[in-house]
GROMACS .gro file of C-alpha atoms in nm:
model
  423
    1UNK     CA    1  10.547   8.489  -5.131
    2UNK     CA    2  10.146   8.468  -5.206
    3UNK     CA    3   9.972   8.608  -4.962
    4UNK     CA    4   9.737   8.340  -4.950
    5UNK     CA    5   9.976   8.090  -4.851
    6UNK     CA    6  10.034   8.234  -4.514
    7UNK     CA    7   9.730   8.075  -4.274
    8UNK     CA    8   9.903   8.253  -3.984
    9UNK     CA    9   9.908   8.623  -3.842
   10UNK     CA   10  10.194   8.851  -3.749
   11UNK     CA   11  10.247   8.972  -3.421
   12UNK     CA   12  10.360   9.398  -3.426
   13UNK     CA   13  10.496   9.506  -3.072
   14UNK     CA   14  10.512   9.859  -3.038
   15UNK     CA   15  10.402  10.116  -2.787
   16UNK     CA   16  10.344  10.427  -3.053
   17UNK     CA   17  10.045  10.429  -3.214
   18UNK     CA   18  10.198  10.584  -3.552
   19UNK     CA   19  10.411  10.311  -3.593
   20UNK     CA   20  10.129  10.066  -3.520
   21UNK     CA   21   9.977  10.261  -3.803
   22UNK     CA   22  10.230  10.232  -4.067
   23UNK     CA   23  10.317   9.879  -4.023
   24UNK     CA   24   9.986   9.781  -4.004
   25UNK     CA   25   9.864   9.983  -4.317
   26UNK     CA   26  10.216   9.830  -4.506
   27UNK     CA   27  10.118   9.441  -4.440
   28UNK     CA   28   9.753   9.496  -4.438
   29UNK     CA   29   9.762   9.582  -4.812
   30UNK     CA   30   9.930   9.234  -4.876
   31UNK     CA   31   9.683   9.051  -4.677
   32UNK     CA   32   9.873   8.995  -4.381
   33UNK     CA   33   9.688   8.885  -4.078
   34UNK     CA   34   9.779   9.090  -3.818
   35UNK     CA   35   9.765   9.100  -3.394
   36UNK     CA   36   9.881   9.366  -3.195
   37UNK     CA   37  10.095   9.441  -2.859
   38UNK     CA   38  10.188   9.756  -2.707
   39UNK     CA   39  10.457   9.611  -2.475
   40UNK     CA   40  10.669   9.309  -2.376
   41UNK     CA   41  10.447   9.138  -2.136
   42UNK     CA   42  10.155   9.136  -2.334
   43UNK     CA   43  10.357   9.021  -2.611
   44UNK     CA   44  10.512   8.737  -2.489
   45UNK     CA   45  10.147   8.676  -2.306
   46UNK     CA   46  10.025   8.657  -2.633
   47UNK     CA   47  10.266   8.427  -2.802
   48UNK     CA   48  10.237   8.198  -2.537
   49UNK     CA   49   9.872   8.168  -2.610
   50UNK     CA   50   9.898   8.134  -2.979
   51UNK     CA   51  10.215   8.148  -3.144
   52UNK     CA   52  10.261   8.379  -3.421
   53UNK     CA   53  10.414   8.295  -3.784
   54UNK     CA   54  10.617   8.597  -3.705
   55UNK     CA   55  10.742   8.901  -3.479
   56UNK     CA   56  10.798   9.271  -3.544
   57UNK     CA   57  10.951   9.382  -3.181
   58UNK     CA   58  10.976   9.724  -3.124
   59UNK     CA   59  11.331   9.805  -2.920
   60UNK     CA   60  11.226  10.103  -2.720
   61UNK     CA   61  10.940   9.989  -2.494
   62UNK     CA   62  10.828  10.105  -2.109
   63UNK     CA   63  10.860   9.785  -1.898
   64UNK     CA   64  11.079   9.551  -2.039
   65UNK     CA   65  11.226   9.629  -2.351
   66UNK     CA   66  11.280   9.508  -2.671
   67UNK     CA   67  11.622   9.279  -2.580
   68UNK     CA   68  11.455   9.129  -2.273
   69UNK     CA   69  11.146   9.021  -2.471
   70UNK     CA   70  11.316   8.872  -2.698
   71UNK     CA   71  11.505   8.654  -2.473
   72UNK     CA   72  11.211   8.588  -2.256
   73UNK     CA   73  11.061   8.445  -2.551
   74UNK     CA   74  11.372   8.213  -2.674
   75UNK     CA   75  11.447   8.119  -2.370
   76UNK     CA   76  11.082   7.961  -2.386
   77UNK     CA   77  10.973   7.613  -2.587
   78UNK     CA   78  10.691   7.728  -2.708
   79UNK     CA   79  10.780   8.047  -2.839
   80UNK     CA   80  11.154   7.989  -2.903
   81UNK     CA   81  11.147   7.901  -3.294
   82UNK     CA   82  11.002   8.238  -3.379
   83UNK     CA   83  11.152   8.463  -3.622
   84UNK     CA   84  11.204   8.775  -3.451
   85UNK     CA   85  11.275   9.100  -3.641
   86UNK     CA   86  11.366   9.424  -3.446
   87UNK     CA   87  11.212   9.760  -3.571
   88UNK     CA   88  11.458  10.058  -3.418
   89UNK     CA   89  11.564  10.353  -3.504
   90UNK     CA   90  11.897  10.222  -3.323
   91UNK     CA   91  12.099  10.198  -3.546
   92UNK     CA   92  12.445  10.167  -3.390
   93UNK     CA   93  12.657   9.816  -3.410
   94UNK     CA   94  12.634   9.763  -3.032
   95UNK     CA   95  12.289   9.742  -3.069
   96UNK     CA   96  12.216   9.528  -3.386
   97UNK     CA   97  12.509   9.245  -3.256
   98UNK     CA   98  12.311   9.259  -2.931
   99UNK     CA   99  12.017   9.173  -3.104
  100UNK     CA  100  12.154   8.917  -3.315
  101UNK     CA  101  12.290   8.726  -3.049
  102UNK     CA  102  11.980   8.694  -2.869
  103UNK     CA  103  11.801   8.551  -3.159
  104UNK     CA  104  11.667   8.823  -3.380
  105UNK     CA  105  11.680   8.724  -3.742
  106UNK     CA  106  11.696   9.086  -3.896
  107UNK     CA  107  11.627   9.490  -3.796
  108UNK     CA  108  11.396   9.710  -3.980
  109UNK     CA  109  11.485  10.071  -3.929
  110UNK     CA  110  11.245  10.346  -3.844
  111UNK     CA  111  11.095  10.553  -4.041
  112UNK     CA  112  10.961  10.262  -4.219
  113UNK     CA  113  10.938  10.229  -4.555
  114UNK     CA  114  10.649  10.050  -4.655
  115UNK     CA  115  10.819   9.841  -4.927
  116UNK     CA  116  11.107   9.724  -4.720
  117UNK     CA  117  10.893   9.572  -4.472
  118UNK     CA  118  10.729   9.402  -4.691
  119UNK     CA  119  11.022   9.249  -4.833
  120UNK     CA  120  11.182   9.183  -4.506
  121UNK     CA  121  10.861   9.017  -4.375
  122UNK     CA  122  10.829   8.787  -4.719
  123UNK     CA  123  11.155   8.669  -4.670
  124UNK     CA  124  11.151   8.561  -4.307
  125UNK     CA  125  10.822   8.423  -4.362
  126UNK     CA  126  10.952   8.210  -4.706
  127UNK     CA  127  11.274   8.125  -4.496
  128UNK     CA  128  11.057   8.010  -4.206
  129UNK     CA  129  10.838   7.771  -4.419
  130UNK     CA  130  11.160   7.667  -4.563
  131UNK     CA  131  11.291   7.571  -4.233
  132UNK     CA  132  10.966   7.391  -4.099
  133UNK     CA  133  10.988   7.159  -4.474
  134UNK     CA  134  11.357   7.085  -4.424
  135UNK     CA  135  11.243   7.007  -4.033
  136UNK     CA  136  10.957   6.793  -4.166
  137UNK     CA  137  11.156   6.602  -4.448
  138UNK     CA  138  11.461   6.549  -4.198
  139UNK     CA  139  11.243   6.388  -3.950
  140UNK     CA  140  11.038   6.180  -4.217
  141UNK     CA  141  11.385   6.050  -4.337
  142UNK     CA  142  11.533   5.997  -4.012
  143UNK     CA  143  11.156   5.754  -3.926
  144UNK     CA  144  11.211   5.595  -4.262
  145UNK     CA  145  11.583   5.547  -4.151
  146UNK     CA  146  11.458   5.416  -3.818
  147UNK     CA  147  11.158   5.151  -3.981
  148UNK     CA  148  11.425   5.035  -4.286
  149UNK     CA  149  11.735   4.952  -4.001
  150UNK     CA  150  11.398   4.746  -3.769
  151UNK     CA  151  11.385   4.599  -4.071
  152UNK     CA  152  11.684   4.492  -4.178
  153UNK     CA  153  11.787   4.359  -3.813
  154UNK     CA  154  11.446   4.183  -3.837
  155UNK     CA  155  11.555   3.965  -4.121
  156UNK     CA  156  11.880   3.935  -4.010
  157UNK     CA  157  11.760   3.798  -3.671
  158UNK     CA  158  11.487   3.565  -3.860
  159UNK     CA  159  11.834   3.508  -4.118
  160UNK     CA  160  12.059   3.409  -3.860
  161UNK     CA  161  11.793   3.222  -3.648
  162UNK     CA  162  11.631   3.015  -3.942
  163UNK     CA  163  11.962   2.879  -3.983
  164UNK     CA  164  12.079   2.790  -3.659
  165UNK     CA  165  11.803   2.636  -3.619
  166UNK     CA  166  11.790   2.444  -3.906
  167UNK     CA  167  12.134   2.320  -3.791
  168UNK     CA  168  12.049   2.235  -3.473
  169UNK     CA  169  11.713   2.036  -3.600
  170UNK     CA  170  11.948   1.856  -3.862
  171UNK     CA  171  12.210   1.748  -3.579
  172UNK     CA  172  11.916   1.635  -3.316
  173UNK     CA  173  11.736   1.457  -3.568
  174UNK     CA  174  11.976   1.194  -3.625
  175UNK     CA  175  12.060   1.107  -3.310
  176UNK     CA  176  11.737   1.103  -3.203
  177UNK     CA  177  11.612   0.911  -3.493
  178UNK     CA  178  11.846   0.643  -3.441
  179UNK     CA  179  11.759   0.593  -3.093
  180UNK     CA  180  11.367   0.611  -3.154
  181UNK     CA  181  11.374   0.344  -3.425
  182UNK     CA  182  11.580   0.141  -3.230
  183UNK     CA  183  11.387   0.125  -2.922
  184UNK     CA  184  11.077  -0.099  -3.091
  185UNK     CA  185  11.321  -0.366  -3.204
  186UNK     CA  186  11.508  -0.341  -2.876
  187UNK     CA  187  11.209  -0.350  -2.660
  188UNK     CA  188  11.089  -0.657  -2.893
  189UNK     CA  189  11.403  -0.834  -2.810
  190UNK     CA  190  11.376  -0.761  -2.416
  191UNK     CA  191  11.045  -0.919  -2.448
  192UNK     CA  192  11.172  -1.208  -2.612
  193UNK     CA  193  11.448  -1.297  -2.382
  194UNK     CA  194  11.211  -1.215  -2.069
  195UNK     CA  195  10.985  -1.506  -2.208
  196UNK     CA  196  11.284  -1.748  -2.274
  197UNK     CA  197  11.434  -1.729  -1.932
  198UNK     CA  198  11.107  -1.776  -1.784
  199UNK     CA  199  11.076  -2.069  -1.970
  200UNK     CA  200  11.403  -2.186  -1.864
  201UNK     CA  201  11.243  -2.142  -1.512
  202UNK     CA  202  10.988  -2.352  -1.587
  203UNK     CA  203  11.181  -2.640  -1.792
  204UNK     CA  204  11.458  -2.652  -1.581
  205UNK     CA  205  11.333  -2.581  -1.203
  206UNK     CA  206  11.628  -2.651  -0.978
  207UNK     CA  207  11.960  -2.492  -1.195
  208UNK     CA  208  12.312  -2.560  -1.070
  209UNK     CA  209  12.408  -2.389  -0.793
  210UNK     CA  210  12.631  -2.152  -1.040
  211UNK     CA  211  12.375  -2.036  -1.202
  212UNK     CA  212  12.147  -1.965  -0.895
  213UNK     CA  213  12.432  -1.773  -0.720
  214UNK     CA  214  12.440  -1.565  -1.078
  215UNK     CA  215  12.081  -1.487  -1.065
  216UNK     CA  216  12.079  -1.454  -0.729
  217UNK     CA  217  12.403  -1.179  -0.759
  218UNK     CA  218  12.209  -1.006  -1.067
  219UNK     CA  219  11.895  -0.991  -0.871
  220UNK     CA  220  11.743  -1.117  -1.200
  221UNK     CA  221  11.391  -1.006  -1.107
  222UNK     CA  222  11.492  -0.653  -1.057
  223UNK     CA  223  11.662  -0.593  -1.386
  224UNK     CA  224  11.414  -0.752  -1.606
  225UNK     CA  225  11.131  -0.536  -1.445
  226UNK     CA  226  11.360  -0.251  -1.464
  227UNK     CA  227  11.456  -0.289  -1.828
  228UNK     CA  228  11.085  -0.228  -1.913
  229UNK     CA  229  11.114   0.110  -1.698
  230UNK     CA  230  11.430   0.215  -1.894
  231UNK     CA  231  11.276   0.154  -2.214
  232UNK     CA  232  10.984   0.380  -2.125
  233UNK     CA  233  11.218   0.616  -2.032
  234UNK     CA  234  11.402   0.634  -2.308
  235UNK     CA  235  11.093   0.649  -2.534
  236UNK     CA  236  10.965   0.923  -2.348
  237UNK     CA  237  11.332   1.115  -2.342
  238UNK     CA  238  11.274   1.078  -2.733
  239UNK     CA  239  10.980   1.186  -2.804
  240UNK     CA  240  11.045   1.431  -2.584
  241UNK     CA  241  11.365   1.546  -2.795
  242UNK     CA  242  11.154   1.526  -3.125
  243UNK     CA  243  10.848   1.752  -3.014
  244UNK     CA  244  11.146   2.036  -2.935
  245UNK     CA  245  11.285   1.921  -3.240
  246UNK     CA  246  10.933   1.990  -3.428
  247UNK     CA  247  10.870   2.306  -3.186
  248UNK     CA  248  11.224   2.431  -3.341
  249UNK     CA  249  11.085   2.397  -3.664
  250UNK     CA  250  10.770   2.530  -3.621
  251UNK     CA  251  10.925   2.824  -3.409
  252UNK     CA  252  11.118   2.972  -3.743
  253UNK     CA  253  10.986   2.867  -4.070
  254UNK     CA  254  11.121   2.968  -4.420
  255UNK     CA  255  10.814   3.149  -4.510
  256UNK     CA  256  10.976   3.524  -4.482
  257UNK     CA  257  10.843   3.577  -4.851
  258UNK     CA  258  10.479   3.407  -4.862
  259UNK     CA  259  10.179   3.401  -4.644
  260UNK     CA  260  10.105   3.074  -4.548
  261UNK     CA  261   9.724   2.941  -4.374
  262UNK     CA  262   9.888   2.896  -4.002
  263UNK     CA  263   9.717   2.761  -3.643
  264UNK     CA  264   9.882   3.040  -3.403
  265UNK     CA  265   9.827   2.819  -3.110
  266UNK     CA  266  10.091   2.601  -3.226
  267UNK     CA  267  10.306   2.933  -3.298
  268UNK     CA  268  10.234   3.007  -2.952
  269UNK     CA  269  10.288   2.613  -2.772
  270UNK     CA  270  10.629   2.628  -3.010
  271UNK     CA  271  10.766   2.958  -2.851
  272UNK     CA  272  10.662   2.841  -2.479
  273UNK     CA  273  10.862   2.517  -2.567
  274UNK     CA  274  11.158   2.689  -2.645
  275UNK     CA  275  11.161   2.887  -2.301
  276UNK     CA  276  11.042   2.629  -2.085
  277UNK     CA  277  11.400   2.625  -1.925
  278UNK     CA  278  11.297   2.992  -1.848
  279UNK     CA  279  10.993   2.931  -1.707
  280UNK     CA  280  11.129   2.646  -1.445
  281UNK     CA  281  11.220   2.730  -1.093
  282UNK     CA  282  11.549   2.860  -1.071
  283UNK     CA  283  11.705   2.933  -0.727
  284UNK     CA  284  11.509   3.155  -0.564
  285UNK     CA  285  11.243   3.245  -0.803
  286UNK     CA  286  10.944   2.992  -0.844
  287UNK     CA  287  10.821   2.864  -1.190
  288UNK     CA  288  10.664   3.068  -1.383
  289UNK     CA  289  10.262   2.976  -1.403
  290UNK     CA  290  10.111   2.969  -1.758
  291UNK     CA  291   9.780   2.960  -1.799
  292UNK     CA  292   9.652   2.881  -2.158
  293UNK     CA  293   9.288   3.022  -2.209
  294UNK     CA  294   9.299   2.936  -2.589
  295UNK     CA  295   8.985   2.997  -2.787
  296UNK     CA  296   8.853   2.877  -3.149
  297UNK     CA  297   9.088   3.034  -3.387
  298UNK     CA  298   9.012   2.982  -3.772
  299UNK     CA  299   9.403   2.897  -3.967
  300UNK     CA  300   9.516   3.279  -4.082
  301UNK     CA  301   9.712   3.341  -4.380
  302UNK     CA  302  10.069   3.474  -4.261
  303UNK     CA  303  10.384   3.479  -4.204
  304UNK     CA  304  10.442   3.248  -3.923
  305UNK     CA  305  10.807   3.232  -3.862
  306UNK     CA  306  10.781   3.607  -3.809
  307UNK     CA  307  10.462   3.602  -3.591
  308UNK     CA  308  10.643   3.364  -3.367
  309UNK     CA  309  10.892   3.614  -3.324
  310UNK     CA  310  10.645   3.827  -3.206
  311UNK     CA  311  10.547   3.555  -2.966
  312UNK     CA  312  10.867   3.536  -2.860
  313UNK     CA  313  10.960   3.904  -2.818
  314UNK     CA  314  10.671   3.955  -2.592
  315UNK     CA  315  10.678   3.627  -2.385
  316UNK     CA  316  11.039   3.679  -2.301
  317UNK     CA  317  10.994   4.003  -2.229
  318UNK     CA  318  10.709   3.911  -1.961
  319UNK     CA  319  10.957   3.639  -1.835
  320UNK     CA  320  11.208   3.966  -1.794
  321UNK     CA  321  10.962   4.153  -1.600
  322UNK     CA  322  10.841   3.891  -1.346
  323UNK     CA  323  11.173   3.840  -1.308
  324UNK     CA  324  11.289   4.150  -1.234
  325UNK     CA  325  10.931   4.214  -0.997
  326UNK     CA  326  11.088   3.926  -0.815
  327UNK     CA  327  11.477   4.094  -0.762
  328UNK     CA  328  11.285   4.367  -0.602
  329UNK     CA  329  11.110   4.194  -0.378
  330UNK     CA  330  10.723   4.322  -0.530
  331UNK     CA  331  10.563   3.976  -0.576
  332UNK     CA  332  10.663   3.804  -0.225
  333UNK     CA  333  10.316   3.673  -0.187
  334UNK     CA  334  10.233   3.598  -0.572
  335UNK     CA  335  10.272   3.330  -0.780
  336UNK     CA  336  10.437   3.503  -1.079
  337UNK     CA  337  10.209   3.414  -1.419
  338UNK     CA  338  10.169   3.444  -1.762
  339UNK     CA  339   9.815   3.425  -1.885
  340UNK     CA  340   9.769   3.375  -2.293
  341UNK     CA  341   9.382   3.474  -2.400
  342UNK     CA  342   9.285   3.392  -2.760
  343UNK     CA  343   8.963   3.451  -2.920
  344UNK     CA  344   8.773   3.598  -3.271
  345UNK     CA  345   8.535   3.925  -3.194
  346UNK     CA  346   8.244   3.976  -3.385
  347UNK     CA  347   8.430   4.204  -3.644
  348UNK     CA  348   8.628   3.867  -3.770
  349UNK     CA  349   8.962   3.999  -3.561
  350UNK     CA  350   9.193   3.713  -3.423
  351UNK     CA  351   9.281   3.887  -3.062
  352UNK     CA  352   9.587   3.751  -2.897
  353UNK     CA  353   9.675   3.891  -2.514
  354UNK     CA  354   9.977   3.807  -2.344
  355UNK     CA  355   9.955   3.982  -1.990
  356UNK     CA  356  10.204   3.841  -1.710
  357UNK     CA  357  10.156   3.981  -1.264
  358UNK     CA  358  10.474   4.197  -1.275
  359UNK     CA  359  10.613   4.481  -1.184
  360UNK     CA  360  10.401   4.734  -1.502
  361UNK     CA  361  10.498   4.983  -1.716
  362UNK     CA  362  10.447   5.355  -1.565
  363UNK     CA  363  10.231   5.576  -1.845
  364UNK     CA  364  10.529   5.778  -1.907
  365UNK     CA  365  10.797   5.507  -2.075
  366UNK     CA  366  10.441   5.334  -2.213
  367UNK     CA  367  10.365   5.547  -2.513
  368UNK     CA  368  10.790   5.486  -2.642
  369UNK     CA  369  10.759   5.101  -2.616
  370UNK     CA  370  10.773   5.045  -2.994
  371UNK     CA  371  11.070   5.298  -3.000
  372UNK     CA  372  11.359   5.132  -3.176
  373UNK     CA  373  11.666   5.159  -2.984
  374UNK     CA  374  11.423   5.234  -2.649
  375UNK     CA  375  11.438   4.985  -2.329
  376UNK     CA  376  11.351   5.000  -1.998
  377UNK     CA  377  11.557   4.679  -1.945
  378UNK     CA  378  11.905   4.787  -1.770
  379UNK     CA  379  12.220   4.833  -1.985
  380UNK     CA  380  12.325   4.474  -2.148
  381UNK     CA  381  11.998   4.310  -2.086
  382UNK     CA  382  11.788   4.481  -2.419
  383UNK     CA  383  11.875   4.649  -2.734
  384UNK     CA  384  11.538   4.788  -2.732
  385UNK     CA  385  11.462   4.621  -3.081
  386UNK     CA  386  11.248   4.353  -2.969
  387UNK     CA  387  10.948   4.515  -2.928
  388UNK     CA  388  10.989   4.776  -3.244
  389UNK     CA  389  11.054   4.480  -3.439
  390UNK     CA  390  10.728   4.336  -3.331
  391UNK     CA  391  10.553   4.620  -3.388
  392UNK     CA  392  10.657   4.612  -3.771
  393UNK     CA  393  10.577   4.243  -3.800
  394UNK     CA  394  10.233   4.289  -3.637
  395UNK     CA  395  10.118   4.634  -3.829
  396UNK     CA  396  10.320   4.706  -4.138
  397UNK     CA  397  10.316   4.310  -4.236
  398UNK     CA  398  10.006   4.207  -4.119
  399UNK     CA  399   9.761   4.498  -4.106
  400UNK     CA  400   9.700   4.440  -3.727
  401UNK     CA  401   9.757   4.582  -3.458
  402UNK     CA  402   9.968   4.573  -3.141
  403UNK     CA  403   9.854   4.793  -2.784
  404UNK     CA  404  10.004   4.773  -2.468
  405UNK     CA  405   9.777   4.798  -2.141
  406UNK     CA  406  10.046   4.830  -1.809
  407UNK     CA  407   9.933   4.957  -1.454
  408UNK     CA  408  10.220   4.969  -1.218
  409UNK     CA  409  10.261   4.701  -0.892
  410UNK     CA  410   9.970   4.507  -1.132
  411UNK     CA  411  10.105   4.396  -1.485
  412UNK     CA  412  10.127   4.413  -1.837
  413UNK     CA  413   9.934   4.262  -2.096
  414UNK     CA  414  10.016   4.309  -2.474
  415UNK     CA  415   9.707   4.282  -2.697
  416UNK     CA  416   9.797   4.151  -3.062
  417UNK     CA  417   9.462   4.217  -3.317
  418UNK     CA  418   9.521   4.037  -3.677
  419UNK     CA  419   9.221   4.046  -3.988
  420UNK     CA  420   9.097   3.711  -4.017
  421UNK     CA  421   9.185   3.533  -4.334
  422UNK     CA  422   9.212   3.834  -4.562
  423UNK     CA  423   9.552   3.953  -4.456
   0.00000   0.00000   0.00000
């Protein structure tokens, strides 16, 4: 091992001064930074405080000895990954499986030679730097794991969706068309026959007395006053239909491999569309207020279908939380909201917050919200990908980025920050 590659210092416990000496004369002459304890408490006082690359421990100590340090200081977070070796002139079996099994990684026996502890000190330290690679590369894989499966649900979900809703768009459009275009013609007609029996009024004054007991049992007034109303309803029905129809659309486009120049306020109107039936009064719980405080926003180049999953992830997962604030009784006298701020701040960032009146986050579970796999949600009501998913879309896809600002008993508000234009 080069000398110079070790930044740290190595920690020699031992209460005689001659074998302080030696060991620090041996790994001194290779460079080796070194610190220095003369018995367990110290020792272990000292790792606490800065933890060594590595530990000579002396068996035979007053105090506590050897063995007991040692498991004082695995028993302990901070100081259990250590490599301990013992240096003993013990050198009985007992002694060195008792040492083992607390955690030691080797023995050097006394008298020391100076070139064996050397070589037992560059070893432990190579294996050690070994160990915190394989650590580092194992948890680098198991994030890249982590990001590639968000991912691949992510399409699947935008997949899966695009195409459901491209079926259900394709069998409400037809219907709906046929009704829509018919209504015009139909209303036309209405008119038309309106007028002519009016003029039969007129022409003929006093009909037979079949035909007034007719009118008379069809209430003829009535109906042709309330055909007009039917038509109106029907043409409001309609267009209601077609501006889900369009919102559908809108909601999921087939854009997953190019940018396009988008208006997120109609990302945003699309997604509230689609949970409208969420946000109406049901039993108990009131509807859900939303207040729109939409600002200028220039058209931004991206991928809309996926920012409306975003839009969507959020929004029904404020919808979740007032909902929940309400089961438990925390929003008695509130009206449960939504608010949805837009604006552009002076460094050319579109800003997007979503904050809702619920129930919070507490500062704890806040820093693992973009977690995949994490929810706070109870078992079968999250898979805890909604939020990690969003976080992808948001940063990795669109160089932006998502924050989270909760207080608990107040709310949550989700703060989405996109470039302008030259994402």
């Amino acid at each position: 091992m080069n000398k110079k590659q070790n930044t740290g210092f190595i920690l020699i416990v031992d209460d005689n001064p001659t074998n302080l000496s030696v060991l620090c004369e041996a790994l001194n002459s290779e460079g080796f930074r070194l610190r220095v304890a003369v018995d367990g408490e110290s020792a272990i006082a000292q790792a606490e405080r800065n933890q060594p690359e590595l530990i000579l421990l002396d068996v035979q100590m007053p105090g506590i000895d050897g063995f007991e340090t040692c498991r004082r200081l695995k028993a302990n977070p901070v100081t259990q990954n250590i490599p301990i070796i013992f240096t003993t002139a013990l050198a009985d079996i007992e002694s060195k499986t008792k040492g083992f099994s607390l955690g030691a990684v080797d023995y050097i026996p006394k008298p020391f030679a100076q070139e064996e502890v050397i070589a037992r000190v560059r070893v432990h330290l190579q294996l050690k730097q070994l160990n915190e690679s394989l650590e580092q590369q194992v948890s680098d894989r198991t994030r890249a794991l982590q990001q590639a499966q968000v991912q691949l649900v992510q399409q699947e979900k935008l997949s899966t969706l695009g195409e459901l809703i491209a079926g259900i768009g394709h069998e409400i459009n037809n219907p709906v068309n046929f009704i829509s275009s018919n209504i015009p013609p139909l209303q036309k007609y209405i008119t038309g026959v309106t007028e002519l029996l009016l003029l039969y009024e007129q022409e003929y004054p006093n009909p037979t007395t079949k035909i007034t007991t007719a009118i008379q049992k069809l209430d003829l007034n009535f109906v042709l006053e309330d055909m007009v109303k039917i038509l109106n309803s029907l043409k409001v029905g309609s267009e209601r239909i077609q501006n889900l129809s369009n919102s559908l659309r809108n909601f999921c486009r087939s854009d997953s491999d190019t940018k396009i120049s988008a208006d997120l306020h109609q990302g945003l109107d699309s997604t509230l569309m689609i949970l409208q039936h969420r946000l109406k009064a049901s039993g108990d719980r009131p509807q859900i207020e939303v207040i729109r405080n939409y600002g200028v926003l220039p058209h931004i180049n991206c991928y809309l279908g996926q920012m409306n999953q975003v839009f969507m992830n959020i929004l029904a997962n404020a919808v979740d939380a007032l909902d929940d604030a309400i089961i438990q009784g925390k929003m008695s006298n509130l009206i449960p909201r939504i608010k949805i701020t837009t604006e552009i701040n002076s460094e050319q960032l579109v800003i997007i917050g979503i904050a809702d009146n619920g129930i919070g986050v507490p500062e704890r579970l806040k820093k693992r919200l973009f977690e995949p796999l994490f929810t706070t949600k109870t078992v079968g009501k999250g898979t805890g990908l909604g939020l990690s998913i969003a976080y992808e879309i948001v940063v990795e896809k669109h160089n932006g980025v998502l924050e989270v600002n909760s207080q608990p008993g107040v709310g949550t508000e989700f703060i989405i920050k996109i470039p302008d234009g030259s994402i």
